[in-house]
mmCIF file of C-alpha atoms in Angstrom:
data_model
loop_
_atom_site.group_PDB
_atom_site.id
_atom_site.type_symbol
_atom_site.label_atom_id
_atom_site.label_comp_id
_atom_site.label_asym_id
_atom_site.label_seq_id
_atom_site.Cartn_x
_atom_site.Cartn_y
_atom_site.Cartn_z
ATOM 1 C CA UNK A 1 1.519 -26.738 28.747
ATOM 2 C CA UNK A 2 1.227 -28.250 25.225
ATOM 3 C CA UNK A 3 -1.740 -27.637 23.022
ATOM 4 C CA UNK A 4 -2.989 -31.171 23.273
ATOM 5 C CA UNK A 5 -6.830 -30.897 22.988
ATOM 6 C CA UNK A 6 -9.269 -29.324 20.402
ATOM 7 C CA UNK A 7 -10.315 -27.018 23.086
ATOM 8 C CA UNK A 8 -6.855 -25.911 23.828
ATOM 9 C CA UNK A 9 -6.268 -25.295 20.153
ATOM 10 C CA UNK A 10 -9.373 -23.164 19.907
ATOM 11 C CA UNK A 11 -8.552 -21.131 23.054
ATOM 12 C CA UNK A 12 -5.006 -20.490 21.615
ATOM 13 C CA UNK A 13 -6.202 -19.478 18.178
ATOM 14 C CA UNK A 14 -8.695 -17.188 19.893
ATOM 15 C CA UNK A 15 -5.945 -15.564 21.807
ATOM 16 C CA UNK A 16 -3.958 -15.106 18.562
ATOM 17 C CA UNK A 17 -6.758 -13.041 17.102
ATOM 18 C CA UNK A 18 -6.962 -10.911 20.274
ATOM 19 C CA UNK A 19 -3.312 -10.265 20.385
ATOM 20 C CA UNK A 20 -3.325 -9.190 16.714
ATOM 21 C CA UNK A 21 -6.197 -6.902 17.248
ATOM 22 C CA UNK A 22 -4.765 -5.320 20.371
ATOM 23 C CA UNK A 23 -1.774 -4.046 18.451
ATOM 24 C CA UNK A 24 -3.839 -2.027 15.849
ATOM 25 C CA UNK A 25 -5.035 0.921 17.949
ATOM 26 C CA UNK A 26 -1.500 1.701 19.394
ATOM 27 C CA UNK A 27 0.048 1.643 15.789
ATOM 28 C CA UNK A 28 -2.736 3.635 14.427
ATOM 29 C CA UNK A 29 -2.404 6.151 17.356
ATOM 30 C CA UNK A 30 1.328 6.543 16.692
ATOM 31 C CA UNK A 31 0.740 6.946 13.103
ATOM 32 C CA UNK A 32 -1.934 9.577 13.574
ATOM 33 C CA UNK A 33 0.549 11.587 15.861
ATOM 34 C CA UNK A 34 3.083 11.950 12.922
ATOM 35 C CA UNK A 35 2.401 15.411 11.558
ATOM 36 C CA UNK A 36 3.224 14.537 7.913
ATOM 37 C CA UNK A 37 0.802 11.642 7.102
ATOM 38 C CA UNK A 38 2.715 10.785 3.832
ATOM 39 C CA UNK A 39 6.148 10.472 5.534
ATOM 40 C CA UNK A 40 7.979 7.243 5.387
ATOM 41 C CA UNK A 41 7.461 6.507 9.170
ATOM 42 C CA UNK A 42 3.727 7.105 8.780
ATOM 43 C CA UNK A 43 3.501 4.808 5.652
ATOM 44 C CA UNK A 44 5.580 2.124 7.399
ATOM 45 C CA UNK A 45 3.183 2.110 10.415
ATOM 46 C CA UNK A 46 0.122 2.028 8.191
ATOM 47 C CA UNK A 47 1.485 -0.915 6.356
ATOM 48 C CA UNK A 48 2.023 -2.769 9.555
ATOM 49 C CA UNK A 49 -1.680 -2.008 10.631
ATOM 50 C CA UNK A 50 -3.007 -3.271 7.416
ATOM 51 C CA UNK A 51 -1.155 -6.558 7.800
ATOM 52 C CA UNK A 52 -2.131 -6.917 11.524
ATOM 53 C CA UNK A 53 -5.705 -6.903 10.237
ATOM 54 C CA UNK A 54 -4.817 -9.594 7.765
ATOM 55 C CA UNK A 55 -3.170 -11.644 10.588
ATOM 56 C CA UNK A 56 -6.337 -11.434 12.690
ATOM 57 C CA UNK A 57 -8.455 -12.665 9.787
ATOM 58 C CA UNK A 58 -5.960 -15.480 8.782
ATOM 59 C CA UNK A 59 -6.101 -16.676 12.447
ATOM 60 C CA UNK A 60 -9.663 -16.589 12.422
ATOM 61 C CA UNK A 61 -9.753 -18.693 9.186
ATOM 62 C CA UNK A 62 -7.544 -21.313 10.937
ATOM 63 C CA UNK A 63 -9.928 -21.221 13.907
ATOM 64 C CA UNK A 64 -12.896 -21.884 11.685
ATOM 65 C CA UNK A 65 -11.060 -24.644 9.853
ATOM 66 C CA UNK A 66 -10.694 -26.694 13.040
ATOM 67 C CA UNK A 67 -14.191 -26.274 14.197
ATOM 68 C CA UNK A 68 -14.154 -23.095 16.229
ATOM 69 C CA UNK A 69 -15.878 -19.756 15.913
ATOM 70 C CA UNK A 70 -14.120 -16.271 16.108
ATOM 71 C CA UNK A 71 -15.969 -13.962 18.364
ATOM 72 C CA UNK A 72 -15.630 -10.511 16.601
ATOM 73 C CA UNK A 73 -19.043 -9.569 18.117
ATOM 74 C CA UNK A 74 -17.713 -10.126 21.688
ATOM 75 C CA UNK A 75 -16.549 -7.253 23.835
ATOM 76 C CA UNK A 76 -13.753 -9.703 24.725
ATOM 77 C CA UNK A 77 -12.090 -8.956 21.292
ATOM 78 C CA UNK A 78 -12.081 -5.149 21.948
ATOM 79 C CA UNK A 79 -8.887 -4.108 23.631
ATOM 80 C CA UNK A 80 -8.713 -1.479 26.312
ATOM 81 C CA UNK A 81 -5.771 0.649 27.200
ATOM 82 C CA UNK A 82 -3.301 0.454 28.987
ATOM 83 C CA UNK A 83 -3.157 -3.227 28.718
ATOM 84 C CA UNK A 84 -0.651 -6.172 29.001
ATOM 85 C CA UNK A 85 0.237 -8.259 26.029
ATOM 86 C CA UNK A 86 -1.403 -11.660 27.160
ATOM 87 C CA UNK A 87 1.104 -14.260 28.197
ATOM 88 C CA UNK A 88 4.239 -12.122 27.212
ATOM 89 C CA UNK A 89 7.208 -12.712 29.438
ATOM 90 C CA UNK A 90 8.542 -10.281 30.675
ATOM 91 C CA UNK A 91 5.320 -8.207 31.040
ATOM 92 C CA UNK A 92 4.825 -5.840 28.163
ATOM 93 C CA UNK A 93 2.424 -3.090 28.698
ATOM 94 C CA UNK A 94 0.780 -1.402 25.497
ATOM 95 C CA UNK A 95 -0.645 2.219 25.702
ATOM 96 C CA UNK A 96 -2.024 4.774 23.367
ATOM 97 C CA UNK A 97 1.021 7.089 23.040
ATOM 98 C CA UNK A 98 2.267 9.545 20.418
ATOM 99 C CA UNK A 99 5.108 8.105 18.289
ATOM 100 C CA UNK A 100 8.611 8.385 19.704
ATOM 101 C CA UNK A 101 11.867 6.431 19.443
ATOM 102 C CA UNK A 102 11.061 5.170 22.956
ATOM 103 C CA UNK A 103 7.747 3.942 22.102
ATOM 104 C CA UNK A 104 9.055 2.036 19.007
ATOM 105 C CA UNK A 105 11.998 0.731 20.886
ATOM 106 C CA UNK A 106 10.394 -0.373 24.151
ATOM 107 C CA UNK A 107 6.842 -1.451 22.793
ATOM 108 C CA UNK A 108 6.468 -1.874 19.160
ATOM 109 C CA UNK A 109 9.771 -3.564 18.418
ATOM 110 C CA UNK A 110 9.306 -5.793 21.438
ATOM 111 C CA UNK A 111 5.896 -6.938 20.030
ATOM 112 C CA UNK A 112 7.519 -7.487 16.680
ATOM 113 C CA UNK A 113 10.850 -9.019 18.205
ATOM 114 C CA UNK A 114 12.049 -11.841 15.883
ATOM 115 C CA UNK A 115 12.218 -15.321 17.279
ATOM 116 C CA UNK A 116 15.758 -16.688 17.597
ATOM 117 C CA UNK A 117 16.872 -19.719 15.804
ATOM 118 C CA UNK A 118 16.299 -22.671 18.160
ATOM 119 C CA UNK A 119 13.995 -20.831 20.446
ATOM 120 C CA UNK A 120 11.526 -23.213 22.114
ATOM 121 C CA UNK A 121 7.856 -23.086 21.108
ATOM 122 C CA UNK A 122 5.930 -21.475 23.938
ATOM 123 C CA UNK A 123 1.974 -21.613 23.913
ATOM 124 C CA UNK A 124 1.436 -19.926 27.232
ATOM 125 C CA UNK A 125 4.429 -17.835 28.243
ATOM 126 C CA UNK A 126 6.446 -16.521 25.439
ATOM 127 C CA UNK A 127 9.212 -13.770 24.718
ATOM 128 C CA UNK A 128 8.174 -13.565 21.034
ATOM 129 C CA UNK A 129 5.092 -14.063 19.125
ATOM 130 C CA UNK A 130 6.991 -16.446 16.819
ATOM 131 C CA UNK A 131 7.440 -18.895 19.748
ATOM 132 C CA UNK A 132 3.660 -18.652 20.239
ATOM 133 C CA UNK A 133 2.739 -19.269 16.623
ATOM 134 C CA UNK A 134 5.263 -22.103 16.393
ATOM 135 C CA UNK A 135 3.478 -23.706 19.438
ATOM 136 C CA UNK A 136 0.303 -23.398 17.438
ATOM 137 C CA UNK A 137 1.866 -25.151 14.421
ATOM 138 C CA UNK A 138 2.955 -27.980 16.689
ATOM 139 C CA UNK A 139 -0.533 -28.311 18.171
ATOM 140 C CA UNK A 140 -2.204 -28.304 14.856
ATOM 141 C CA UNK A 141 0.318 -30.951 13.549
ATOM 142 C CA UNK A 142 -0.159 -33.325 16.628
ATOM 143 C CA UNK A 143 -3.974 -32.967 16.801
ATOM 144 C CA UNK A 144 -4.277 -33.477 13.107
ATOM 145 C CA UNK A 145 -2.303 -36.681 13.273
ATOM 146 C CA UNK A 146 -4.725 -38.363 15.632
ATOM 147 C CA UNK A 147 -8.017 -36.752 14.720
ATOM 148 C CA UNK A 148 -9.849 -35.670 11.538
ATOM 149 C CA UNK A 149 -9.198 -32.140 12.693
ATOM 150 C CA UNK A 150 -10.230 -30.422 9.421
ATOM 151 C CA UNK A 151 -13.274 -32.350 8.829
ATOM 152 C CA UNK A 152 -15.601 -29.307 8.679
ATOM 153 C CA UNK A 153 -13.355 -26.392 7.724
ATOM 154 C CA UNK A 154 -16.312 -23.965 7.418
ATOM 155 C CA UNK A 155 -14.874 -22.511 4.307
ATOM 156 C CA UNK A 156 -18.263 -20.609 3.554
ATOM 157 C CA UNK A 157 -17.545 -18.650 6.775
ATOM 158 C CA UNK A 158 -13.938 -17.840 6.055
ATOM 159 C CA UNK A 159 -12.762 -14.627 4.578
ATOM 160 C CA UNK A 160 -10.482 -16.064 2.011
ATOM 161 C CA UNK A 161 -11.229 -14.493 -1.368
ATOM 162 C CA UNK A 162 -7.662 -12.941 -2.280
ATOM 163 C CA UNK A 163 -9.479 -10.136 -4.122
ATOM 164 C CA UNK A 164 -10.651 -8.786 -0.801
ATOM 165 C CA UNK A 165 -7.175 -7.787 0.272
ATOM 166 C CA UNK A 166 -4.612 -5.599 -1.456
ATOM 167 C CA UNK A 167 -1.228 -4.671 -0.024
ATOM 168 C CA UNK A 168 -0.584 -0.940 0.601
ATOM 169 C CA UNK A 169 2.509 0.993 -0.015
ATOM 170 C CA UNK A 170 5.582 -0.566 1.651
ATOM 171 C CA UNK A 171 4.006 -3.967 1.462
ATOM 172 C CA UNK A 172 4.388 -6.661 -1.182
ATOM 173 C CA UNK A 173 1.816 -8.912 -2.843
ATOM 174 C CA UNK A 174 4.095 -11.990 -2.572
ATOM 175 C CA UNK A 175 4.453 -11.643 1.147
ATOM 176 C CA UNK A 176 0.967 -13.181 1.637
ATOM 177 C CA UNK A 177 -2.729 -12.398 1.656
ATOM 178 C CA UNK A 178 -6.095 -13.910 2.329
ATOM 179 C CA UNK A 179 -6.394 -17.663 1.841
ATOM 180 C CA UNK A 180 -8.874 -20.483 2.629
ATOM 181 C CA UNK A 181 -7.726 -22.894 5.327
ATOM 182 C CA UNK A 182 -8.978 -26.427 4.674
ATOM 183 C CA UNK A 183 -6.163 -28.860 5.841
ATOM 184 C CA UNK A 184 -2.844 -28.886 7.884
ATOM 185 C CA UNK A 185 -0.818 -27.608 4.875
ATOM 186 C CA UNK A 186 -2.944 -24.517 4.368
ATOM 187 C CA UNK A 187 -3.243 -23.873 8.129
ATOM 188 C CA UNK A 188 0.616 -23.930 8.270
ATOM 189 C CA UNK A 189 0.779 -21.676 5.317
ATOM 190 C CA UNK A 190 -1.517 -19.070 7.031
ATOM 191 C CA UNK A 191 0.522 -19.161 10.128
ATOM 192 C CA UNK A 192 3.714 -18.800 8.189
ATOM 193 C CA UNK A 193 2.377 -15.474 6.581
ATOM 194 C CA UNK A 194 1.796 -14.117 9.915
ATOM 195 C CA UNK A 195 5.151 -15.062 11.120
ATOM 196 C CA UNK A 196 7.076 -13.991 8.139
ATOM 197 C CA UNK A 197 5.250 -10.629 7.591
ATOM 198 C CA UNK A 198 5.513 -9.796 11.395
ATOM 199 C CA UNK A 199 8.541 -10.855 13.393
ATOM 200 C CA UNK A 200 10.329 -12.963 10.603
ATOM 201 C CA UNK A 201 12.965 -15.379 12.034
ATOM 202 C CA UNK A 202 16.207 -14.326 13.592
ATOM 203 C CA UNK A 203 18.058 -11.884 11.282
ATOM 204 C CA UNK A 204 15.650 -12.548 8.371
ATOM 205 C CA UNK A 205 14.871 -8.971 7.093
ATOM 206 C CA UNK A 206 12.450 -9.735 4.296
ATOM 207 C CA UNK A 207 8.681 -10.816 4.304
ATOM 208 C CA UNK A 208 8.682 -11.836 0.689
ATOM 209 C CA UNK A 209 10.678 -14.010 -1.634
ATOM 210 C CA UNK A 210 11.782 -10.946 -3.926
ATOM 211 C CA UNK A 211 12.877 -9.016 -0.975
ATOM 212 C CA UNK A 212 10.600 -6.065 -1.617
ATOM 213 C CA UNK A 213 8.978 -5.929 1.769
ATOM 214 C CA UNK A 214 10.680 -5.651 5.179
ATOM 215 C CA UNK A 215 9.243 -7.572 8.162
ATOM 216 C CA UNK A 216 7.362 -5.463 10.814
ATOM 217 C CA UNK A 217 10.492 -5.516 12.935
ATOM 218 C CA UNK A 218 12.812 -4.158 10.237
ATOM 219 C CA UNK A 219 10.101 -1.539 9.173
ATOM 220 C CA UNK A 220 10.344 -0.355 12.855
ATOM 221 C CA UNK A 221 14.229 -0.449 12.713
ATOM 222 C CA UNK A 222 14.106 1.846 9.654
ATOM 223 C CA UNK A 223 12.740 4.514 11.955
ATOM 224 C CA UNK A 224 14.746 3.633 15.012
ATOM 225 C CA UNK A 225 18.095 3.486 12.980
ATOM 226 C CA UNK A 226 17.341 6.939 11.397
ATOM 227 C CA UNK A 227 17.090 5.528 7.881
ATOM 228 C CA UNK A 228 13.592 7.010 7.825
ATOM 229 C CA UNK A 229 13.722 9.735 10.394
ATOM 230 C CA UNK A 230 10.563 10.262 12.545
ATOM 231 C CA UNK A 231 10.079 13.976 11.976
ATOM 232 C CA UNK A 232 7.602 16.203 13.780
ATOM 233 C CA UNK A 233 5.113 14.555 16.013
ATOM 234 C CA UNK A 234 1.865 16.068 17.602
ATOM 235 C CA UNK A 235 1.611 16.321 21.327
ATOM 236 C CA UNK A 236 -1.053 13.887 21.917
ATOM 237 C CA UNK A 237 -2.182 12.640 25.374
ATOM 238 C CA UNK A 238 -1.403 9.258 26.524
ATOM 239 C CA UNK A 239 -4.411 6.903 26.923
ATOM 240 C CA UNK A 240 -7.113 9.616 26.494
ATOM 241 C CA UNK A 241 -10.755 9.473 27.469
ATOM 242 C CA UNK A 242 -13.516 11.065 25.612
ATOM 243 C CA UNK A 243 -15.033 12.616 28.739
ATOM 244 C CA UNK A 244 -11.822 14.507 29.431
ATOM 245 C CA UNK A 245 -12.174 16.338 26.085
ATOM 246 C CA UNK A 246 -14.024 19.791 25.660
ATOM 247 C CA UNK A 247 -17.711 19.232 25.292
ATOM 248 C CA UNK A 248 -17.738 20.327 21.639
ATOM 249 C CA UNK A 249 -15.112 17.467 20.810
ATOM 250 C CA UNK A 250 -16.792 14.663 22.740
ATOM 251 C CA UNK A 251 -19.373 13.973 19.813
ATOM 252 C CA UNK A 252 -16.459 13.639 17.366
ATOM 253 C CA UNK A 253 -14.594 11.333 19.539
ATOM 254 C CA UNK A 254 -17.702 9.176 20.309
ATOM 255 C CA UNK A 255 -18.390 9.032 16.424
ATOM 256 C CA UNK A 256 -14.889 7.629 15.980
ATOM 257 C CA UNK A 257 -15.499 5.098 18.637
ATOM 258 C CA UNK A 258 -18.676 4.075 17.303
ATOM 259 C CA UNK A 259 -17.222 3.567 13.843
ATOM 260 C CA UNK A 260 -14.423 1.524 15.340
ATOM 261 C CA UNK A 261 -16.938 -0.599 16.994
ATOM 262 C CA UNK A 262 -18.875 -0.783 13.825
ATOM 263 C CA UNK A 263 -15.658 -2.279 12.189
ATOM 264 C CA UNK A 264 -15.935 -5.252 14.522
ATOM 265 C CA UNK A 265 -19.537 -5.719 13.649
ATOM 266 C CA UNK A 266 -18.612 -5.975 10.036
ATOM 267 C CA UNK A 267 -15.859 -8.422 10.832
ATOM 268 C CA UNK A 268 -18.303 -10.611 12.630
ATOM 269 C CA UNK A 269 -20.585 -10.483 9.651
ATOM 270 C CA UNK A 270 -17.782 -11.460 7.330
ATOM 271 C CA UNK A 271 -17.171 -14.532 9.374
ATOM 272 C CA UNK A 272 -20.866 -15.806 8.748
ATOM 273 C CA UNK A 273 -21.899 -17.997 5.823
ATOM 274 C CA UNK A 274 -23.120 -15.426 3.320
ATOM 275 C CA UNK A 275 -23.099 -14.590 -0.329
ATOM 276 C CA UNK A 276 -22.801 -10.905 0.238
ATOM 277 C CA UNK A 277 -19.109 -10.853 1.586
ATOM 278 C CA UNK A 278 -18.090 -8.330 -1.256
ATOM 279 C CA UNK A 279 -20.636 -5.653 -0.073
ATOM 280 C CA UNK A 280 -19.459 -6.143 3.716
ATOM 281 C CA UNK A 281 -15.916 -5.793 2.729
ATOM 282 C CA UNK A 282 -16.616 -2.673 0.739
ATOM 283 C CA UNK A 283 -18.445 -1.312 3.765
ATOM 284 C CA UNK A 284 -15.547 -2.267 6.017
ATOM 285 C CA UNK A 285 -12.994 -0.357 3.887
ATOM 286 C CA UNK A 286 -15.462 2.567 3.579
ATOM 287 C CA UNK A 287 -15.745 2.919 7.370
ATOM 288 C CA UNK A 288 -11.930 2.605 7.899
ATOM 289 C CA UNK A 289 -10.774 5.088 5.214
ATOM 290 C CA UNK A 290 -13.697 7.465 4.744
ATOM 291 C CA UNK A 291 -15.008 7.636 8.356
ATOM 292 C CA UNK A 292 -12.281 6.753 10.907
ATOM 293 C CA UNK A 293 -9.411 8.395 9.054
ATOM 294 C CA UNK A 294 -11.052 11.800 8.646
ATOM 295 C CA UNK A 295 -12.367 11.843 12.110
ATOM 296 C CA UNK A 296 -8.816 10.946 13.427
ATOM 297 C CA UNK A 297 -7.163 13.611 11.396
ATOM 298 C CA UNK A 298 -9.653 16.218 12.555
ATOM 299 C CA UNK A 299 -9.163 15.171 16.296
ATOM 300 C CA UNK A 300 -5.330 15.464 16.186
ATOM 301 C CA UNK A 301 -5.669 19.047 14.938
ATOM 302 C CA UNK A 302 -7.876 20.180 17.886
ATOM 303 C CA UNK A 303 -6.180 21.664 21.034
ATOM 304 C CA UNK A 304 -7.563 20.490 24.368
ATOM 305 C CA UNK A 305 -5.321 22.375 26.752
ATOM 306 C CA UNK A 306 -1.939 22.117 28.423
ATOM 307 C CA UNK A 307 -0.375 22.262 25.028
ATOM 308 C CA UNK A 308 -1.955 18.998 23.959
ATOM 309 C CA UNK A 309 -4.084 17.842 20.974
ATOM 310 C CA UNK A 310 -7.054 15.598 20.834
ATOM 311 C CA UNK A 311 -6.835 12.043 19.503
ATOM 312 C CA UNK A 312 -8.912 8.913 18.984
ATOM 313 C CA UNK A 313 -9.470 7.149 22.316
ATOM 314 C CA UNK A 314 -10.498 3.762 20.908
ATOM 315 C CA UNK A 315 -12.951 3.383 23.872
ATOM 316 C CA UNK A 316 -15.608 0.595 23.720
ATOM 317 C CA UNK A 317 -19.129 1.770 22.894
ATOM 318 C CA UNK A 318 -22.257 -0.166 22.372
ATOM 319 C CA UNK A 319 -24.168 0.074 19.123
ATOM 320 C CA UNK A 320 -27.836 -0.760 18.512
ATOM 321 C CA UNK A 321 -28.082 -4.323 17.103
ATOM 322 C CA UNK A 322 -30.898 -3.472 14.656
ATOM 323 C CA UNK A 323 -29.284 -0.626 12.561
ATOM 324 C CA UNK A 324 -25.645 0.168 13.672
ATOM 325 C CA UNK A 325 -24.995 2.040 10.292
ATOM 326 C CA UNK A 326 -28.050 4.278 10.891
ATOM 327 C CA UNK A 327 -26.929 5.070 14.422
ATOM 328 C CA UNK A 328 -23.472 6.086 12.885
ATOM 329 C CA UNK A 329 -25.268 8.255 10.261
ATOM 330 C CA UNK A 330 -27.408 9.949 12.982
ATOM 331 C CA UNK A 331 -24.349 10.730 14.998
ATOM 332 C CA UNK A 332 -22.513 11.993 11.980
ATOM 333 C CA UNK A 333 -25.332 14.407 11.131
ATOM 334 C CA UNK A 334 -25.128 15.762 14.538
ATOM 335 C CA UNK A 335 -21.356 16.235 14.374
ATOM 336 C CA UNK A 336 -21.793 18.024 11.144
ATOM 337 C CA UNK A 337 -23.868 20.704 12.810
ATOM 338 C CA UNK A 338 -21.086 21.746 15.213
ATOM 339 C CA UNK A 339 -18.206 20.825 12.662
ATOM 340 C CA UNK A 340 -19.200 21.637 9.095
ATOM 341 C CA UNK A 341 -15.869 20.483 7.787
ATOM 342 C CA UNK A 342 -16.902 16.981 8.809
ATOM 343 C CA UNK A 343 -20.349 17.169 7.070
ATOM 344 C CA UNK A 344 -19.099 14.870 4.244
ATOM 345 C CA UNK A 345 -19.249 11.956 6.720
ATOM 346 C CA UNK A 346 -23.072 12.042 6.921
ATOM 347 C CA UNK A 347 -23.148 11.745 3.101
ATOM 348 C CA UNK A 348 -20.770 8.793 3.248
ATOM 349 C CA UNK A 349 -22.982 7.079 5.745
ATOM 350 C CA UNK A 350 -26.336 8.035 4.321
#
């Protein structure tokens, strides 16, 4: 079915945000499983994660520009695993699994599969995300032609300051970053960033004009083709659950999940009209780099029996609405009692 009403457009942009967000935990899980965090495969996966976050925000900016509201505070935005990529044909199941050639080939590379030249735009049943995003572009253009679609672009709610986003290793600044969406041209430009960084088009390998950054698909091909060999991988469980871990590890796992949930709280705050976006962006980076990363690195070094190591579970937890950061700080203090090597987390969150 074509995207021919504003409500359809809002629903499909909302879906785009959810699809981008659901890819992040599996990529992170695979990255955490790689024993050498500075290896090229780990760096490549991290670069993809950072851009998937960017893509979710760009899609949210487009949604705001056409009168919608992203719902980062909704539990609907929090993926669970295993899960199917919505509307993907044939069905594509995504799980939390340690990195392997099979996972990269059968799951990640299929998510990032380039759209073939001449492939039809598909808003509801698509083989590639490129087809889905091109359907969005068509819907935007057709609705803008007959309506003042961008009459109230809600720029004050958008996360658009380019200074709030910086490319990491294996990414290039010229491949695209944050931007305000105010009209059809800027909406197309935002979607083009998502397409070119992610899937690219047909045999296009590069995400930037200077050919400094590979598309996500060709970053994954670097590993699959042995150009950047995977190396040792930790034996992590598939789709783990906190309650299945030894009792002493459960508070660590819960704290990671609480921090992960807090990340969504901060994303919701960033999509509100506010003059304090800079402080919230700093808080978001602090939670991701100085709380979630140390917790994940700690978990993957803890044995849980049967030759396996623990790992983040990315389960949905509820946070108190009044003081979620204070809740995290309290949980970090309790974790530090049992795990003194994690005591710095309480200081970070104090």
